[in-house]
Coordinates of C-alpha atoms in Angstrom, one line a residue:
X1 CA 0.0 0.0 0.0
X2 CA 1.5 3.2 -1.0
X3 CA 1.7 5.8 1.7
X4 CA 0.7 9.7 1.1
X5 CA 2.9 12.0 2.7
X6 CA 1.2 14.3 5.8
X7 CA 0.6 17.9 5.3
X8 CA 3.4 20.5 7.0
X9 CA 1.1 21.5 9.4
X10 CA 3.1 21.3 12.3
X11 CA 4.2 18.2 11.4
X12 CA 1.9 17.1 14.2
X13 CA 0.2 14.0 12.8
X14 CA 1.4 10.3 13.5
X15 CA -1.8 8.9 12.5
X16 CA -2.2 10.4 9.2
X17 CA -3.3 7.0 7.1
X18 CA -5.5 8.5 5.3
X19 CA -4.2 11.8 3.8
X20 CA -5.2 11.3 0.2
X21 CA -3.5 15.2 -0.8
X22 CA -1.0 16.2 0.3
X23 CA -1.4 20.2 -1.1
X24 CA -3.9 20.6 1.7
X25 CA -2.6 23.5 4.1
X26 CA -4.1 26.4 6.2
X27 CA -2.9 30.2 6.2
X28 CA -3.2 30.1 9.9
X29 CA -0.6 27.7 10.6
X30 CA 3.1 26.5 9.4
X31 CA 2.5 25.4 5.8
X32 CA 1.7 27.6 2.5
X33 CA 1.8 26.0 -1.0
X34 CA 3.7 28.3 -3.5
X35 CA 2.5 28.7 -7.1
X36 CA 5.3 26.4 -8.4
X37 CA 3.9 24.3 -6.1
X38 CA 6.6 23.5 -3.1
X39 CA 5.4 23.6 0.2
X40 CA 6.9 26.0 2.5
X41 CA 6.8 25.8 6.1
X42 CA 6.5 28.5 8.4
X43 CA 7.1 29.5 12.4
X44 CA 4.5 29.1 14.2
X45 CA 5.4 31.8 17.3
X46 CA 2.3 30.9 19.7
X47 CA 2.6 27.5 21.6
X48 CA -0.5 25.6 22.5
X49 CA -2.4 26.9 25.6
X50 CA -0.4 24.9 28.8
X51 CA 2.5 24.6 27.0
X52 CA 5.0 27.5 27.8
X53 CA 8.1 28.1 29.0
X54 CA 10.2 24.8 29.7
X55 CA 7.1 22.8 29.5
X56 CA 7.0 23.5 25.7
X57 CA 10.5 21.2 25.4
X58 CA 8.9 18.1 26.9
X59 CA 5.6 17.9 26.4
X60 CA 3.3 17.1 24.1
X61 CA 4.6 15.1 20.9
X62 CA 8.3 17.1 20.6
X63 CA 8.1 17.0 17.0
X64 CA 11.4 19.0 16.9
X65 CA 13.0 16.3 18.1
X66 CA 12.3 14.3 15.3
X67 CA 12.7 17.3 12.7
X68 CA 16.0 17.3 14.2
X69 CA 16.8 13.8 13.4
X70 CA 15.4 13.2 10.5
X71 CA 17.7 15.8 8.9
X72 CA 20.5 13.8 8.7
X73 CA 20.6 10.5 6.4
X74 CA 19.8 7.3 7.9
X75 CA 23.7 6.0 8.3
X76 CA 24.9 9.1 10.0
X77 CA 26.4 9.5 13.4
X78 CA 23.1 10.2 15.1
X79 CA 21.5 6.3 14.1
X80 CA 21.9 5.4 17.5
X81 CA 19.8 8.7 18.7
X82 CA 16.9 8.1 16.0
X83 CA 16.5 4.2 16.9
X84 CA 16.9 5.5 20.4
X85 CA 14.1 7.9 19.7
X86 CA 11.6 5.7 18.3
X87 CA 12.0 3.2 20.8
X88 CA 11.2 5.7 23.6
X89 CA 8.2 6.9 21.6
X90 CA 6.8 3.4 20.8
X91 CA 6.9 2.5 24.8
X92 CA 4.3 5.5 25.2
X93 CA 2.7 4.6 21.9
X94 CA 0.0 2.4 23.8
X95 CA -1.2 5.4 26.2
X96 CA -1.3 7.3 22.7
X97 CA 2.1 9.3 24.4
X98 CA 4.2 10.2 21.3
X99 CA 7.1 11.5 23.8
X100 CA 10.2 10.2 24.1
X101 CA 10.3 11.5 27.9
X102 CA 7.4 9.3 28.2
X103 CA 8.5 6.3 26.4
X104 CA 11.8 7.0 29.4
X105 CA 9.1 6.9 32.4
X106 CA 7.3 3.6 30.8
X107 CA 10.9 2.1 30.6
X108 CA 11.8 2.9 34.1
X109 CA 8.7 1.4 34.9
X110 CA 9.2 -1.7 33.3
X111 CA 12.8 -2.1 34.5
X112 CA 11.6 -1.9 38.5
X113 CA 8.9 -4.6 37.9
X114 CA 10.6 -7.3 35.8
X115 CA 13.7 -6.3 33.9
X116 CA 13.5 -9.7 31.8
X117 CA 10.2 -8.6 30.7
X118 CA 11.8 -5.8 29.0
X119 CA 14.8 -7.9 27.1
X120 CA 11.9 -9.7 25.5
X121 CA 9.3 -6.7 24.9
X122 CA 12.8 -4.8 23.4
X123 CA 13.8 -7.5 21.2
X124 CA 10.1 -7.7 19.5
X125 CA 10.1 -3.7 18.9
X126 CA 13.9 -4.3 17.2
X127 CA 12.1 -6.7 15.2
X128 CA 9.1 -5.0 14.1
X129 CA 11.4 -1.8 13.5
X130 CA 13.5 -3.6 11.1
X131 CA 10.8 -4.8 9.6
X132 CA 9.0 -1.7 9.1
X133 CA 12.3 -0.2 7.6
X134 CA 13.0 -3.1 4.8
X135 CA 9.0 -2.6 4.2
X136 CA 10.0 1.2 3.3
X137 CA 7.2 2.4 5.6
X138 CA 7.3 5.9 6.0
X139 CA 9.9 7.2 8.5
X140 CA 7.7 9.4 10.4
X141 CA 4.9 6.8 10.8
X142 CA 7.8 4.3 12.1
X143 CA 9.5 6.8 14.3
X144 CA 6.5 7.2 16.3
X145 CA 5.4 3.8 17.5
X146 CA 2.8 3.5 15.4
X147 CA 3.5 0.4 13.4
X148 CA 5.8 -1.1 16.4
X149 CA 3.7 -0.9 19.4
X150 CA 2.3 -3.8 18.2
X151 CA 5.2 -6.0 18.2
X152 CA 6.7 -4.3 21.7
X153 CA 2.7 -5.4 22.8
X154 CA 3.8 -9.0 21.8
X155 CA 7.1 -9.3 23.3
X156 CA 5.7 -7.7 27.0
X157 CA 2.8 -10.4 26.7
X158 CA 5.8 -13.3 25.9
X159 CA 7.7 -11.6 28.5
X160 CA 5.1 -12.0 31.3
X161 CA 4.3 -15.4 29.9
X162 CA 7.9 -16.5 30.7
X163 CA 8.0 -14.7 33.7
X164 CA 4.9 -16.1 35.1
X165 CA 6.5 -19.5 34.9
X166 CA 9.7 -18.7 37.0
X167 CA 9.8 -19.9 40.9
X168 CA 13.0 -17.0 40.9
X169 CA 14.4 -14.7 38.6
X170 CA 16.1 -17.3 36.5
X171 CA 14.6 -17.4 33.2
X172 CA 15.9 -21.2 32.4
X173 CA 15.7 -22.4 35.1
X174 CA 11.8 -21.3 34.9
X175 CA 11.9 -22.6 31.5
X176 CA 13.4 -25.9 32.5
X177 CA 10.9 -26.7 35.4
X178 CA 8.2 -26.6 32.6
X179 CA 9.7 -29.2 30.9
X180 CA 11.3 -27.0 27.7
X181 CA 14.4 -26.1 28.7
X182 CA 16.5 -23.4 26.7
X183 CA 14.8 -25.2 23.5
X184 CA 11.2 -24.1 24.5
X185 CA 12.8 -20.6 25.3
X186 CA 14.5 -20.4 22.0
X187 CA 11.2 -21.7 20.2
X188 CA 9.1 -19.0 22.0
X189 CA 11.8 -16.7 20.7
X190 CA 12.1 -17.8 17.0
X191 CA 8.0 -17.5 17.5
X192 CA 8.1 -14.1 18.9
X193 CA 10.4 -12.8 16.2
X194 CA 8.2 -14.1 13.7
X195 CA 4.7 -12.5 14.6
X196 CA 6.7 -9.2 15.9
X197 CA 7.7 -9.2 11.7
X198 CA 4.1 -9.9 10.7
X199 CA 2.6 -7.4 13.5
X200 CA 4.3 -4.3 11.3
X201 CA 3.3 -5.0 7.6
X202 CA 1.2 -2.8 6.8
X203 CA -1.8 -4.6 6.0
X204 CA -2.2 -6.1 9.1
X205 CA -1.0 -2.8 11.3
X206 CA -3.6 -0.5 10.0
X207 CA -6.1 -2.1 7.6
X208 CA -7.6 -0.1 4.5
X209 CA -5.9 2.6 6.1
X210 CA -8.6 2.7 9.2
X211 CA -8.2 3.1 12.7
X212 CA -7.3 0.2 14.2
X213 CA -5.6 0.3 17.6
X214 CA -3.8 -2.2 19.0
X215 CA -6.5 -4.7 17.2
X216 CA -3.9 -6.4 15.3
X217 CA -1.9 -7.3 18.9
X218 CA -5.3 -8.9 19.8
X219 CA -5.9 -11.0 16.5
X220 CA -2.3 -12.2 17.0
X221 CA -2.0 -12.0 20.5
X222 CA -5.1 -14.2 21.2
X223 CA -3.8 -17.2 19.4
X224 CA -0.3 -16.8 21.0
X225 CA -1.6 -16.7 24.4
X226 CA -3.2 -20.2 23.7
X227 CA -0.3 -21.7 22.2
X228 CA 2.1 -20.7 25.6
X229 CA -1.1 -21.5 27.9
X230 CA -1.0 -18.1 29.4
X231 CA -3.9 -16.2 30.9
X232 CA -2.8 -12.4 30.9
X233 CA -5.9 -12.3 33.5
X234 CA -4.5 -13.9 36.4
X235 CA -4.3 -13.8 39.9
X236 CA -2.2 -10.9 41.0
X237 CA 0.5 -11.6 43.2
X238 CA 1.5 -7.7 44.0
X239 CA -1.7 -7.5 46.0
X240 CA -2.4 -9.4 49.8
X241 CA -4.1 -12.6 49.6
X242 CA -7.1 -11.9 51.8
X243 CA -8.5 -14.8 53.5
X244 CA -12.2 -15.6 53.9
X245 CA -13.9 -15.4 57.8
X246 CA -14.7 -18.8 59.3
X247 CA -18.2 -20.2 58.8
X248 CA -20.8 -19.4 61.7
X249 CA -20.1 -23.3 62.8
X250 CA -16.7 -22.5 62.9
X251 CA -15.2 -20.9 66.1
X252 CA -13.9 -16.6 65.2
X253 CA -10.3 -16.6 65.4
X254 CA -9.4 -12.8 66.4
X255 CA -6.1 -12.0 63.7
X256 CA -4.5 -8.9 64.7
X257 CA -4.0 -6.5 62.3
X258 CA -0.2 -6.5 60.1
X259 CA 0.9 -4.5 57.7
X260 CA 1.4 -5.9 54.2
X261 CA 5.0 -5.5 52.3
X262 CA 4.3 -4.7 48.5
X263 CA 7.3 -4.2 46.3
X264 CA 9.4 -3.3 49.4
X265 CA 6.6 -0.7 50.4
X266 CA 4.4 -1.1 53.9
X267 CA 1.3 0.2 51.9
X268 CA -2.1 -0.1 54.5
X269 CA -2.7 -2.4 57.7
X270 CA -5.1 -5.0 56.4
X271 CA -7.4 -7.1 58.4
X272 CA -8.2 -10.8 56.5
X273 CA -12.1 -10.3 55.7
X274 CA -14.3 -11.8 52.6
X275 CA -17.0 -9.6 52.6
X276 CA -16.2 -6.0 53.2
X277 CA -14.4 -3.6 50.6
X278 CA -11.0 -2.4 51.7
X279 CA -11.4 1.6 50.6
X280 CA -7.5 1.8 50.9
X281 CA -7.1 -1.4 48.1
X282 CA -9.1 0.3 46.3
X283 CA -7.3 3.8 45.5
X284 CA -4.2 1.9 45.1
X285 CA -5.9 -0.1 42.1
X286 CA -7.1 3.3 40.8
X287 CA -2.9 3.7 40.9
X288 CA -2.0 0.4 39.8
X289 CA -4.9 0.6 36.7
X290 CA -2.2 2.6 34.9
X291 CA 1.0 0.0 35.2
X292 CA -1.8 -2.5 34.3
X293 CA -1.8 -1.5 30.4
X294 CA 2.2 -2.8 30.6
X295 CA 1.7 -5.8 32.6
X296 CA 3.2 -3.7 35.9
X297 CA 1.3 -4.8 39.7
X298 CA 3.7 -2.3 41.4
X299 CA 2.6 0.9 42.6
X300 CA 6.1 2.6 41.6
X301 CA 6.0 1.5 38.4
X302 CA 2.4 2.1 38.2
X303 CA 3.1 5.5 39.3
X304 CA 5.5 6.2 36.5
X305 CA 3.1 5.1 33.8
X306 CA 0.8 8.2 35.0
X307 CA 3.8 10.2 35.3
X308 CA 4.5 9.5 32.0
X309 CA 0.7 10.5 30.6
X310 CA 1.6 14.1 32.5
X311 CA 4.6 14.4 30.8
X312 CA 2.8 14.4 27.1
X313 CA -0.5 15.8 28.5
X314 CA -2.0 17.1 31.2
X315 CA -5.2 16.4 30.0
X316 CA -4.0 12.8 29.3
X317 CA -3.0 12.3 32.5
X318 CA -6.6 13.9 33.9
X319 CA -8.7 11.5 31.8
X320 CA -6.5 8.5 32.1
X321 CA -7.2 9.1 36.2
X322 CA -10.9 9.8 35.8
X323 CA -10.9 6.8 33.6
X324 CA -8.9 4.3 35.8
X325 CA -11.3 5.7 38.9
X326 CA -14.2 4.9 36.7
X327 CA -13.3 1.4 36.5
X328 CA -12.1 1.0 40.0
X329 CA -15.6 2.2 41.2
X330 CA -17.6 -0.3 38.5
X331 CA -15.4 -2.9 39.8
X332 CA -16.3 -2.2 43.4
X333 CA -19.9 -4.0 42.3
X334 CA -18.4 -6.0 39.6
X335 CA -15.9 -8.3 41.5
X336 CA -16.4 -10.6 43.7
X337 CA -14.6 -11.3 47.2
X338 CA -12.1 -11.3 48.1
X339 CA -11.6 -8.8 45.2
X340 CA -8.2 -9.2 44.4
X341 CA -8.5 -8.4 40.5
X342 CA -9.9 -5.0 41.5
X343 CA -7.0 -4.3 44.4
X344 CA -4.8 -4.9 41.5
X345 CA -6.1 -2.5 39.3
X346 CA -7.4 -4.7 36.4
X347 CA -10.7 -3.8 36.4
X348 CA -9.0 0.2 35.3
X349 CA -6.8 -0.3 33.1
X350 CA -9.0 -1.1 29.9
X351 CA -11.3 1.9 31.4
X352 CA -8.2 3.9 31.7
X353 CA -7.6 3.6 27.7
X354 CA -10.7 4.3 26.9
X355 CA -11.2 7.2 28.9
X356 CA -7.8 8.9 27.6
X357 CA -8.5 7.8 23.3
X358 CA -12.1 10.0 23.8
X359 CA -11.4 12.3 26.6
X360 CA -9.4 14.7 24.2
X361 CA -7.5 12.6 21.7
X362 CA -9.8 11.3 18.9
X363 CA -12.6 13.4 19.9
X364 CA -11.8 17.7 20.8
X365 CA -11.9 18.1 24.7
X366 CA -14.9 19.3 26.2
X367 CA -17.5 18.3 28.3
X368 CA -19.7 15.7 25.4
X369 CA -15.9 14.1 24.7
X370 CA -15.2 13.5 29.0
X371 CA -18.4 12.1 29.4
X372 CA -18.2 9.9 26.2
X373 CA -14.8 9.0 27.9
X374 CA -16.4 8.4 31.4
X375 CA -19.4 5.9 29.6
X376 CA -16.8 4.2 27.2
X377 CA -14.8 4.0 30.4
X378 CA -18.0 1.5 31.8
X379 CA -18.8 0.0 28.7
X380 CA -14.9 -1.5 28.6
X381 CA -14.9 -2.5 32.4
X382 CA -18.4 -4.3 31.2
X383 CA -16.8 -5.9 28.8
X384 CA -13.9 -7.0 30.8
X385 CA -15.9 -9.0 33.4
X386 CA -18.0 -10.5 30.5
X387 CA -14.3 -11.9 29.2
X388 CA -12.6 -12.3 32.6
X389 CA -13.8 -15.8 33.0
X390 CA -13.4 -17.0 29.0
X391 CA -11.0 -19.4 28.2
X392 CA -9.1 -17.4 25.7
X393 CA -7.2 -14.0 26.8
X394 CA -8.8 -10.7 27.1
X395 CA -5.9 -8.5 26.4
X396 CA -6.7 -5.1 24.8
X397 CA -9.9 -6.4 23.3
X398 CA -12.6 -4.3 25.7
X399 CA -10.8 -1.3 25.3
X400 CA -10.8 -2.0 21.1
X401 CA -14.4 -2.2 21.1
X402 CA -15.8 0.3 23.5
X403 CA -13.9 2.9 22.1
X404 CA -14.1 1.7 18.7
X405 CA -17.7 1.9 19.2
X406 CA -17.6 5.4 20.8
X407 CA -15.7 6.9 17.7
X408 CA -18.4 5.8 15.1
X409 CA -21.3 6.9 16.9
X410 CA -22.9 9.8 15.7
X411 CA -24.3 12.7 17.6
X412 CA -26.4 15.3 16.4
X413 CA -25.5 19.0 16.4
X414 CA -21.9 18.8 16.3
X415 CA -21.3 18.1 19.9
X416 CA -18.3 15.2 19.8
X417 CA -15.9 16.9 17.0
X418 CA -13.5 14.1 16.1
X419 CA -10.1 14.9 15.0
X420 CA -9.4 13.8 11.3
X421 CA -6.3 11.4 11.1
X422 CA -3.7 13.7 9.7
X423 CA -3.7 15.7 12.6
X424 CA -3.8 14.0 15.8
X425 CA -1.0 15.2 18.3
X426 CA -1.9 16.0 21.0
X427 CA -5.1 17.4 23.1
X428 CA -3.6 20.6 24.0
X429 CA -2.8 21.0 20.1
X430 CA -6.1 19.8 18.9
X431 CA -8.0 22.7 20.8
X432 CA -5.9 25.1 19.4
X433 CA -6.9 23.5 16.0
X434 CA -10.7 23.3 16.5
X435 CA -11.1 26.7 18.3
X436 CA -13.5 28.8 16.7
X437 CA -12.1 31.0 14.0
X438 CA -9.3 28.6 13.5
X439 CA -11.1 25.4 12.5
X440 CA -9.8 22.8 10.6
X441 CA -12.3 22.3 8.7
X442 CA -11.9 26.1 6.9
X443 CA -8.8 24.6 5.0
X444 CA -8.2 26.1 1.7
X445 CA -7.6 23.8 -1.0
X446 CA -4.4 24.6 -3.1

């Protein structure tokens, strides 16, 4: 499929599959077409609303980082700093962060919960890059995560797969106690490799150049999960195992209260009960809802996946919490004693996606788009519990759907504007787009 190249408007877009001229420009912003054709870009002096001072360096999508490196040819000195680039940008590329100061959050994040995890989500993303590359998929579209994420998706789910099957931190000796040895950890590899190739043809990475999401890590995902035997819904083992009260015919044993030790961290004094919500659990599963989307129990590392939605958007960060506390609250009548699924922060984290793709992203902020965010934000916890107990894995698929859903819904007078392809960025940036007198939509055609 032959790719159109994106309009100079900003250079802001790192979804733009479906640009099909690229002579389309605005006199308002950083592109004008001259009669002989050539586009010439132009400063844009006025940085989006939130975004001044030193903020401007480092957040939203840093586009001038990229400008930067995409100046030089691809074997030039700075080839380690461009592959360093869009590896940072693809480990934000699932909250929709196109930051490399995010991507370096999510990495930290990953490192202080399971290190291995990250070898094997790293190799994947080498994979799918090279791929992408020999494809001759456009540089920009790579750069941003776009095509990877799906592979990095693939090698954190193969990651946690192995990792789920270790009784320490030895990955063969894990290996070997299932009965594969180093051969069953080269297979899984050789596998890995394999769909991390196919996850970043085109084709299959954004179909008929439509919005996807990470659909194409679900369609490959589900079949790999079943082939390792791995449930990415388990029980956690970051949260206490609370125990269940003794029968009436039972004597009451009286257990004093002890604090549990999480990830090093005395987090809440717990008393063993069945029946009765534990408010404390649940704001740290509103927390840990946002390491969920990697894979990541801890609240540290759950803490610096939020930190990492601030760092690319304040209003990312806002509707990823108001989405994560959405699903903590529908779990809260959802899940069933002793309710470790919703301690965890499981019953958030497809919630949390949803709420942050509609709450400002694909649709212009305002109050229609946070509420659509809010009741996608139900709809995918629904739809999470429906698939909790299924044999095959849930993975992204609740998120997929509900927002899917969401984005192709229509509503009458205007009051959910979605943002074309071509020029997603950022939510700060798309209000400066759709603001009356500066709308998108008044583009002149060259």
């Amino acid at each position: 499929m032959q790719m159109n190249l994106r309009p100079k408007v900003r250079k802001m877009s790192t979804y733009d599959l479906g640009m099909s001229d690229p002579s389309i420009h605005t006199g308002s912003f950083e592109s004008q077409v001259t009669p002989e054709g050539q586009a010439e870009e132009l400063e844009d002096p006025e940085p989006p609303p939130c975004l001044h001072g030193a903020f401007h360096w480092v957040t939203g999508d840093t586009q001038y980082l990229t400008d930067f490196l995409e100046r030089w040819p691809l074997l030039s000195p700075v080839l380690p700093l461009r592959l360093l680039n869009a590896i940072l940008r693809t480990l934000g590329a699932p909250l929709l962060a196109n930051n490399p100061f995010s991507g370096a959050l999510v990495l930290a994040a990953l490192l202080i919960e399971a290190p291995l995890v990250v070898i094997w989500g790293t190799g994947a993303l080498l994979v799918a890059f090279l791929t992408a590359l020999l494809l001759r998929q456009p540089q920009h579209i790579v750069s941003s995560g776009q095509v990877t994420q799906h592979g990095l998706l693939l090698g954190l789910l193969v990651g946690h797969a192995m990792h789920s099957r270790l009784p320490g931190n030895g990955l063969v000796s894990g290996a070997a106690r299932q009965g594969s040895g180093l051969a069953g950890v080269t297979a899984s590899a050789l596998l890995l490799g394999v769909l991390a190739a196919v996850s970043s043809v085109p084709s299959v990475s954004y179909p008929n150049s439509a919005l996807s999401l990470t659909m194409p890590y679900v369609l490959i995902g589900t079949p790999l999960c079943a082939s390792l035997g791995f449930r990415d819904v388990a029980e956690p083992t970051g949260v206490p195992d609370v125990t269940a009260l003794p029968s009436a015919a039972a004597p009451v044993v009286s257990v004093p209260a002890t604090p549990v030790l999480v990830d090093g961290l005395v987090n809440v004094t717990v008393r063993p009960t069945s029946q009765h919500l534990q408010w404390t659990l649940v704001l740290q599963g509103v927390v840990r809802g946002a390491g969920q989307v990697y894979g990541c129990e801890g609240l540290v590392s759950s803490g610096l996946v939020f930190a990492a939605t601030l760092v690319f958007s304040p209003t990312v960060f806002g509707q990823a919490l108001l989405g994560t506390l959405t699903g903590a609250l529908c779990g809260t009548l959802l899940d069933e004693p002793p309710y470790t699924a919703l301690y965890a922060g499981q019953y958030g984290r497809h919630s949390l996606l949803t709420a942050l793709s509609l709450g400002g992203f694909f649709f212009v902020l305002n109050t229609y788009s946070t509420l659509a965010g809010v009741f996608g934000g139900v709809l995918a916890t629904l739809l999470f519990h429906a698939l909790r107990k299924s044999p095959l894995a849930v993975l992204t698929t609740p998120h997929v759907i509900s927002t899917l859903i969401f984005l192709h819904a229509r509503l009458r007078g205007g009051l959910l504007k979605r943002v074309d392809l071509i020029y997603l960025s950022f939510p700060e940036m798309h209000r400066r787009l759709f603001r009356p007198g500066n709308a998108v939509e008044d583009f002149v055609l060259a």
